[in-house]
XYZ file of C-alpha atoms in Angstrom:
430
model
C -36.639 -75.256 -14.590
C -34.635 -72.258 -13.408
C -35.180 -71.294 -9.796
C -33.751 -68.103 -8.331
C -35.900 -67.864 -5.186
C -36.707 -70.297 -2.415
C -38.123 -70.040 1.098
C -36.889 -72.565 3.644
C -36.932 -73.192 7.403
C -33.565 -73.748 9.086
C -32.775 -74.848 12.641
C -29.446 -75.139 14.417
C -28.798 -77.961 16.882
C -29.782 -77.732 20.546
C -26.970 -77.923 23.072
C -26.717 -81.136 25.067
C -27.728 -80.981 28.739
C -25.121 -81.135 31.463
C -25.084 -84.292 33.580
C -25.801 -84.651 37.300
C -23.563 -87.427 38.593
C -21.389 -88.254 41.606
C -18.202 -90.226 41.797
C -18.876 -93.749 43.051
C -15.807 -95.912 43.567
C -14.697 -98.515 46.059
C -12.927 -97.005 49.046
C -14.169 -93.522 48.115
C -16.821 -92.741 50.720
C -17.963 -89.349 49.492
C -17.082 -88.900 45.856
C -17.579 -85.419 44.511
C -19.678 -84.366 41.504
C -18.413 -85.727 38.175
C -21.234 -84.857 35.763
C -19.865 -83.991 32.315
C -20.812 -81.142 30.015
C -23.246 -81.448 27.147
C -22.052 -81.208 23.560
C -22.537 -78.142 21.392
C -25.363 -78.218 18.859
C -24.524 -78.221 15.167
C -24.332 -74.989 13.164
C -26.247 -74.127 9.991
C -23.682 -73.063 7.394
C -24.189 -71.625 3.909
C -21.388 -72.209 1.421
C -20.858 -71.273 -2.219
C -20.629 -74.113 -4.729
C -19.278 -72.820 -8.041
C -20.896 -75.760 -9.811
C -24.409 -74.536 -8.985
C -26.357 -71.875 -10.867
C -29.898 -72.273 -9.469
C -31.683 -72.731 -6.146
C -33.929 -75.466 -7.483
C -32.848 -78.014 -4.839
C -34.473 -75.845 -2.181
C -37.825 -75.893 -3.955
C -38.315 -79.584 -3.151
C -37.304 -79.617 0.508
C -38.235 -76.850 2.938
C -36.905 -77.873 6.368
C -33.244 -78.235 7.288
C -31.883 -78.981 10.761
C -28.415 -79.487 12.196
C -27.786 -82.240 14.739
C -28.385 -81.686 18.460
C -25.515 -81.981 20.910
C -25.449 -85.097 23.078
C -25.908 -84.817 26.869
C -22.926 -85.086 29.193
C -22.160 -88.344 30.982
C -20.781 -89.711 34.212
C -17.099 -89.507 35.099
C -16.764 -86.078 33.507
C -17.557 -87.439 30.053
C -18.271 -84.649 27.552
C -21.280 -85.174 25.295
C -20.559 -85.368 21.547
C -21.030 -82.201 19.559
C -23.846 -82.199 17.013
C -22.843 -82.324 13.352
C -22.992 -79.073 11.414
C -25.269 -78.857 8.381
C -23.792 -77.159 5.309
C -26.195 -75.866 2.648
C -24.597 -75.276 -0.758
C -25.782 -72.358 -2.910
C -24.653 -70.589 -6.106
C -22.395 -67.547 -5.911
C -24.520 -64.413 -5.655
C -27.107 -65.912 -3.304
C -28.515 -63.493 -0.732
C -30.062 -64.968 2.433
C -32.778 -62.824 4.023
C -35.082 -63.106 7.023
C -38.350 -64.130 5.383
C -40.737 -61.784 7.217
C -38.772 -58.531 7.201
C -36.679 -59.059 4.070
C -33.560 -57.959 5.992
C -30.261 -59.335 4.679
C -28.523 -61.946 6.820
C -25.787 -63.029 4.410
C -24.585 -62.220 0.899
C -22.666 -65.169 -0.524
C -20.666 -63.310 -3.137
C -17.203 -61.836 -3.602
C -14.845 -63.018 -0.875
C -17.679 -64.291 1.314
C -17.781 -67.941 0.257
C -18.882 -69.432 3.565
C -20.922 -68.099 6.482
C -22.277 -69.614 9.675
C -25.879 -68.454 9.673
C -27.216 -70.048 12.868
C -24.922 -71.197 15.640
C -25.755 -74.335 17.537
C -26.738 -74.089 21.182
C -23.974 -74.178 23.752
C -23.726 -77.397 25.748
C -24.824 -77.166 29.379
C -22.311 -77.430 32.213
C -22.296 -80.616 34.243
C -22.687 -80.453 38.011
C -18.906 -80.763 38.470
C -18.722 -77.016 37.733
C -20.972 -76.031 40.624
C -19.133 -77.512 43.568
C -18.114 -74.859 46.116
C -16.935 -74.859 49.694
C -20.522 -74.338 50.800
C -22.196 -76.510 48.143
C -20.176 -79.712 47.836
C -23.010 -81.856 46.499
C -24.666 -79.830 43.705
C -27.674 -81.764 42.453
C -28.269 -79.619 39.438
C -26.634 -79.034 36.057
C -27.105 -76.531 33.275
C -29.499 -77.307 30.464
C -28.146 -77.083 26.952
C -28.946 -73.830 25.160
C -31.945 -73.998 22.879
C -31.644 -74.214 19.116
C -32.263 -71.249 16.839
C -34.985 -71.591 14.209
C -35.595 -69.187 11.373
C -37.477 -68.974 8.095
C -35.232 -67.512 5.421
C -35.693 -66.369 1.849
C -32.945 -67.264 -0.614
C -32.540 -65.051 -3.667
C -30.002 -65.485 -6.434
C -28.849 -62.111 -7.742
C -26.456 -62.717 -10.639
C -23.014 -61.142 -10.561
C -22.152 -59.272 -13.745
C -20.541 -55.977 -14.735
C -23.251 -55.043 -17.214
C -26.977 -55.753 -17.316
C -28.607 -56.153 -20.727
C -32.202 -54.913 -20.595
C -35.039 -54.283 -23.027
C -38.469 -55.489 -24.119
C -38.927 -59.127 -25.217
C -37.735 -59.943 -28.734
C -35.450 -56.946 -29.189
C -32.500 -59.278 -29.777
C -30.766 -59.491 -26.385
C -29.993 -63.202 -26.614
C -28.658 -62.809 -30.152
C -26.480 -59.883 -29.044
C -25.115 -61.855 -26.069
C -24.205 -64.822 -28.274
C -22.492 -62.404 -30.700
C -20.511 -60.615 -27.970
C -19.473 -63.719 -26.031
C -19.299 -67.491 -26.149
C -22.665 -67.758 -24.414
C -25.218 -69.766 -26.343
C -28.682 -68.844 -25.058
C -31.743 -70.215 -26.808
C -33.145 -67.796 -29.355
C -36.748 -67.707 -30.567
C -39.353 -65.093 -31.456
C -41.937 -65.098 -28.698
C -42.353 -63.252 -25.395
C -40.236 -64.457 -22.466
C -37.996 -66.670 -24.595
C -35.402 -66.155 -21.875
C -36.827 -67.276 -18.550
C -33.534 -67.137 -16.726
C -30.598 -64.715 -16.914
C -27.665 -65.801 -19.068
C -24.133 -64.693 -18.304
C -21.650 -64.069 -21.075
C -17.960 -63.184 -20.781
C -17.230 -60.697 -23.547
C -14.714 -62.082 -26.050
C -15.110 -60.149 -29.260
C -12.255 -59.032 -31.513
C -9.735 -58.290 -28.736
C -12.408 -56.815 -26.452
C -12.663 -58.814 -23.242
C -12.592 -58.601 -19.494
C -16.181 -57.967 -18.453
C -19.351 -59.984 -17.914
C -22.772 -59.235 -19.400
C -26.000 -60.593 -17.911
C -28.871 -61.031 -20.361
C -31.821 -60.036 -18.171
C -35.076 -61.573 -19.463
C -37.381 -59.232 -21.387
C -39.279 -56.731 -19.253
C -42.832 -55.512 -19.753
C -44.852 -52.633 -18.397
C -45.792 -53.263 -14.780
C -42.678 -55.351 -14.120
C -41.773 -53.238 -11.093
C -45.115 -54.207 -9.512
C -44.452 -57.865 -10.228
C -46.513 -58.108 -13.434
C -45.546 -61.185 -15.408
C -42.204 -62.241 -13.991
C -41.166 -58.670 -13.241
C -39.600 -58.994 -9.803
C -38.093 -62.349 -10.749
C -36.124 -60.551 -13.468
C -35.388 -57.132 -12.025
C -33.477 -58.429 -9.003
C -30.699 -59.626 -11.304
C -29.812 -56.045 -12.273
C -29.037 -55.064 -8.685
C -25.342 -55.982 -8.797
C -24.505 -54.603 -12.260
C -22.367 -51.459 -12.575
C -23.756 -50.322 -15.925
C -26.649 -51.098 -18.257
C -26.878 -51.746 -21.995
C -30.397 -50.821 -23.046
C -31.239 -52.747 -26.196
C -34.083 -51.410 -28.321
C -35.654 -52.553 -31.612
C -34.989 -49.573 -33.871
C -36.832 -51.247 -36.762
C -40.094 -51.392 -34.776
C -40.725 -54.870 -36.134
C -43.470 -55.510 -33.579
C -45.067 -52.086 -34.073
C -43.665 -50.430 -30.926
C -41.993 -47.037 -30.914
C -38.321 -47.415 -29.845
C -38.197 -44.068 -27.997
C -41.298 -44.927 -26.004
C -39.857 -48.380 -25.277
C -36.750 -46.845 -23.723
C -38.795 -44.534 -21.508
C -41.085 -47.370 -20.423
C -38.230 -49.685 -19.404
C -36.431 -46.865 -17.578
C -39.624 -46.105 -15.693
C -39.857 -49.746 -14.581
C -36.246 -49.597 -13.371
C -36.986 -46.375 -11.495
C -40.104 -47.787 -9.835
C -38.251 -50.938 -8.785
C -35.118 -49.239 -7.458
C -34.241 -45.565 -7.917
C -30.540 -46.251 -7.477
C -30.508 -48.814 -10.305
C -32.227 -46.377 -12.669
C -29.405 -43.889 -12.066
C -26.636 -46.255 -13.129
C -24.814 -45.382 -16.377
C -26.586 -46.559 -19.528
C -25.634 -47.049 -23.143
C -28.420 -47.471 -25.687
C -27.926 -50.103 -28.386
C -30.329 -49.483 -31.289
C -30.570 -53.024 -32.694
C -31.796 -54.358 -36.049
C -30.441 -51.341 -37.916
C -29.767 -53.581 -40.918
C -33.529 -54.116 -41.342
C -34.200 -50.428 -42.054
C -32.132 -49.986 -45.202
C -31.922 -46.312 -46.320
C -34.094 -45.165 -43.380
C -31.598 -46.411 -40.776
C -29.737 -43.129 -40.329
C -32.901 -41.092 -39.837
C -34.257 -43.518 -37.222
C -30.916 -43.587 -35.413
C -30.655 -39.797 -35.354
C -34.115 -39.554 -33.784
C -33.003 -41.682 -30.810
C -29.678 -39.831 -30.509
C -31.383 -36.437 -30.463
C -33.692 -37.652 -27.712
C -31.147 -39.250 -25.354
C -27.595 -38.064 -26.064
C -28.318 -34.541 -24.703
C -29.217 -36.345 -21.450
C -25.782 -37.972 -21.330
C -26.824 -41.383 -22.682
C -24.751 -42.435 -25.733
C -26.536 -44.266 -28.554
C -25.006 -46.845 -30.925
C -26.654 -48.413 -33.950
C -25.964 -52.135 -34.192
C -27.060 -55.360 -35.810
C -26.735 -58.324 -33.476
C -27.265 -60.665 -36.430
C -24.597 -59.295 -38.784
C -22.274 -57.808 -36.177
C -22.539 -54.271 -37.544
C -21.572 -51.724 -34.883
C -21.115 -54.346 -32.136
C -17.375 -53.765 -31.770
C -17.828 -49.999 -31.365
C -20.541 -50.569 -28.750
C -18.424 -52.993 -26.723
C -15.413 -50.654 -26.788
C -17.654 -47.893 -25.416
C -18.911 -50.204 -22.652
C -15.382 -51.234 -21.707
C -14.291 -47.577 -21.587
C -17.304 -46.732 -19.405
C -16.532 -49.580 -16.965
C -12.942 -48.362 -16.621
C -14.297 -45.130 -15.130
C -16.566 -46.855 -12.602
C -15.598 -48.333 -9.209
C -14.491 -51.960 -9.554
C -15.777 -53.065 -6.179
C -18.596 -55.544 -6.589
C -21.905 -54.585 -5.026
C -22.346 -56.496 -1.772
C -25.473 -56.328 0.380
C -24.621 -55.500 3.986
C -25.940 -57.621 6.833
C -29.066 -56.127 8.424
C -30.399 -59.023 10.517
C -28.306 -60.716 13.226
C -29.982 -64.005 14.227
C -28.091 -64.525 17.484
C -29.258 -61.186 18.832
C -32.727 -60.901 17.319
C -33.959 -64.436 17.939
C -33.712 -64.208 21.710
C -37.250 -64.749 22.910
C -38.149 -61.819 25.130
C -41.251 -63.541 26.477
C -39.322 -66.322 28.226
C -39.525 -66.099 32.031
C -36.792 -65.226 34.506
C -36.517 -64.561 38.239
C -34.532 -61.999 40.245
C -33.891 -62.912 43.881
C -31.596 -61.838 46.706
C -29.304 -64.616 47.942
C -30.535 -65.784 51.351
C -26.985 -66.304 52.624
C -25.491 -63.083 51.247
C -27.677 -59.954 51.114
C -25.200 -58.320 48.687
C -25.609 -61.043 46.056
C -28.518 -61.236 43.631
C -29.348 -64.297 41.552
C -30.946 -63.997 38.110
C -32.135 -67.257 36.545
C -34.621 -68.612 34.021
C -34.881 -69.800 30.403
C -34.562 -66.251 29.109
C -31.187 -65.840 30.832
C -29.921 -69.269 29.793
C -30.806 -68.583 26.170
C -29.004 -65.253 26.205
C -25.855 -66.655 27.806
C -25.831 -69.611 25.423
C -25.539 -67.371 22.365
C -23.484 -64.449 23.655
C -19.705 -64.287 23.778
C -19.078 -62.104 26.821
C -15.340 -62.069 26.070
C -15.859 -59.943 22.968
C -16.535 -56.206 23.094
C -19.590 -56.530 20.866
C -20.922 -59.464 22.888
C -20.555 -57.638 26.200
C -22.237 -54.528 24.783
C -25.135 -56.717 23.650
C -25.238 -58.281 27.142
C -25.569 -54.840 28.742
C -28.336 -53.825 26.344
C -30.092 -57.122 27.012
C -30.165 -56.438 30.761
C -31.497 -52.929 30.215
C -34.021 -53.578 27.414
C -35.272 -56.799 28.995
C -36.212 -55.039 32.237
C -33.708 -57.046 34.292
C -31.822 -54.002 35.628
C -35.112 -52.432 36.632
C -36.106 -55.585 38.537
C -32.719 -55.678 40.281
C -33.227 -52.096 41.442
C -36.685 -53.008 42.763
C -35.031 -55.755 44.836
C -32.742 -53.130 46.379
C -29.441 -53.727 44.604
C -26.684 -51.198 45.365
C -23.434 -50.246 43.655
C -20.805 -52.917 44.288
C -23.298 -55.731 44.874
C -22.803 -58.989 42.955
C -25.126 -60.349 40.295
C -24.923 -64.083 39.559
C -26.294 -65.691 36.399
C -25.534 -69.392 36.356
C -21.761 -69.607 35.846
C -21.276 -65.846 35.428
C -20.892 -63.168 38.101
C -20.310 -59.421 37.862
C -20.463 -56.346 40.092
C -23.343 -53.954 39.662
C -22.735 -50.235 39.106
C -25.473 -47.898 37.973
C-alpha cells in the first residue's frame, strides 16, 4: 500500500521541575538553598530518510511523544534532560497544522532536519532565588509545559516535470521508455495508484526527473476518486507533459480530454494550471494513414495558445526523443530553484494558551516594583528566547495582546518602574 498522507499527534517533553532543598551538613548550622534545576524536555524532530518513499508507518501509530525532563535534585543536582524523539520521513514531506492546513515544515531541498516542537525548559531550583532579603526561598520554578499538536503529513513528490492525463493514455509506458523506471502497466482505470519517479536517460538526453502522476478524472479537483491524493504531487513540478490518447481507443475525444484535465488543474490550483505545458499525442502508431490529420487537429487547437504538440508512440519510441529534447530545452529556460513551501505556522508562538491565568500585583516592600506570575507567564517564558531580537519582539507583543500591559497600567505602573516575572526583570516605559 502506498501512503502519502497521515495525521498524527505529537507532543514534546515537559520540563523537569526545579527542586526545593537546603544544604544540610555537619557543622553547617544554616545551609543555604541547594535545589537543582529540572532537565529540559525532549524535542520532536522531523528528519529526512532517503530510504523512505511513503508515510505508511504513520498510518499504524498516531501518537508520538518525546521524553519529559527529570526534576532537579538536592545538592544542586541538575535533572536529566528528556530524550528527543526523531521521526523519519521521505524527502518532499510537508508537515502542516491539522486544523488550519498551515505549513510548519517542508522537508525538501536543503532542509533535511527540523525541530518541530521544542521540549519545555527545566524549572530553576530554589538556589536561584536566594537574595539578601530572602535567604531561605521555599519555592522553585515548575518545568515548562510540553507542547502538543495534531499535524498532517503530506508527501509531495519532487520532480522537474509532471506527467498528467486520463487513465490508460500510456503514461506508465512512456515513463518506462524515457527512463529506467519500471512501473506496472495494465489496461484498467487507476493502474497507477502512486506516483512513479523516473530519471530521464534516453539517447543522450538526461538530467531531469519526471513524475508519473496517476490518471485523473473529471471532478478530481473536488476530490472525486483519488483526485486530491494525486493532484498534490504536481505542486512542486516546474513543467507539465500532458499525455493524450490521440487514437481515441476508449472513445474519448483527445481535444476534449486536454481541456478537461486542464480545467481540473485550474480548479485545484490556478498557479499550477499556468505552468508551461507540452502536449504529447500518444498512440500515433495506431492511427496509420489518419495520424497526420489527427495530429494537425490538436496542433491547430493548442499551438496558437503557446502549447507545443508532439506526436509520439510510447510503445515503439516514435517521436519520444524529439519530445524529450523539447522538454529539456523548456526546463533550461525556467528557474532551477525547487519549489519550497514557506512556514506559515510557528508552534512555539501559536500554542501559548491564552486562557491560562496570571496575576499582576504591586510588591509590598517596593511600590515601584510589580510582580507578574501565573501559568500563562511561565509557559511564555519557557518557550521564548528573550536574547534574540525575534524572541523579544514576540515577548512585547505577548504582553500587549495578552492584556498584561493594560493590567499593569490599572495597578498604577509608571515609566521607570520595574516588572518582575520569575527570574526576569525589566523597566517599564510606555
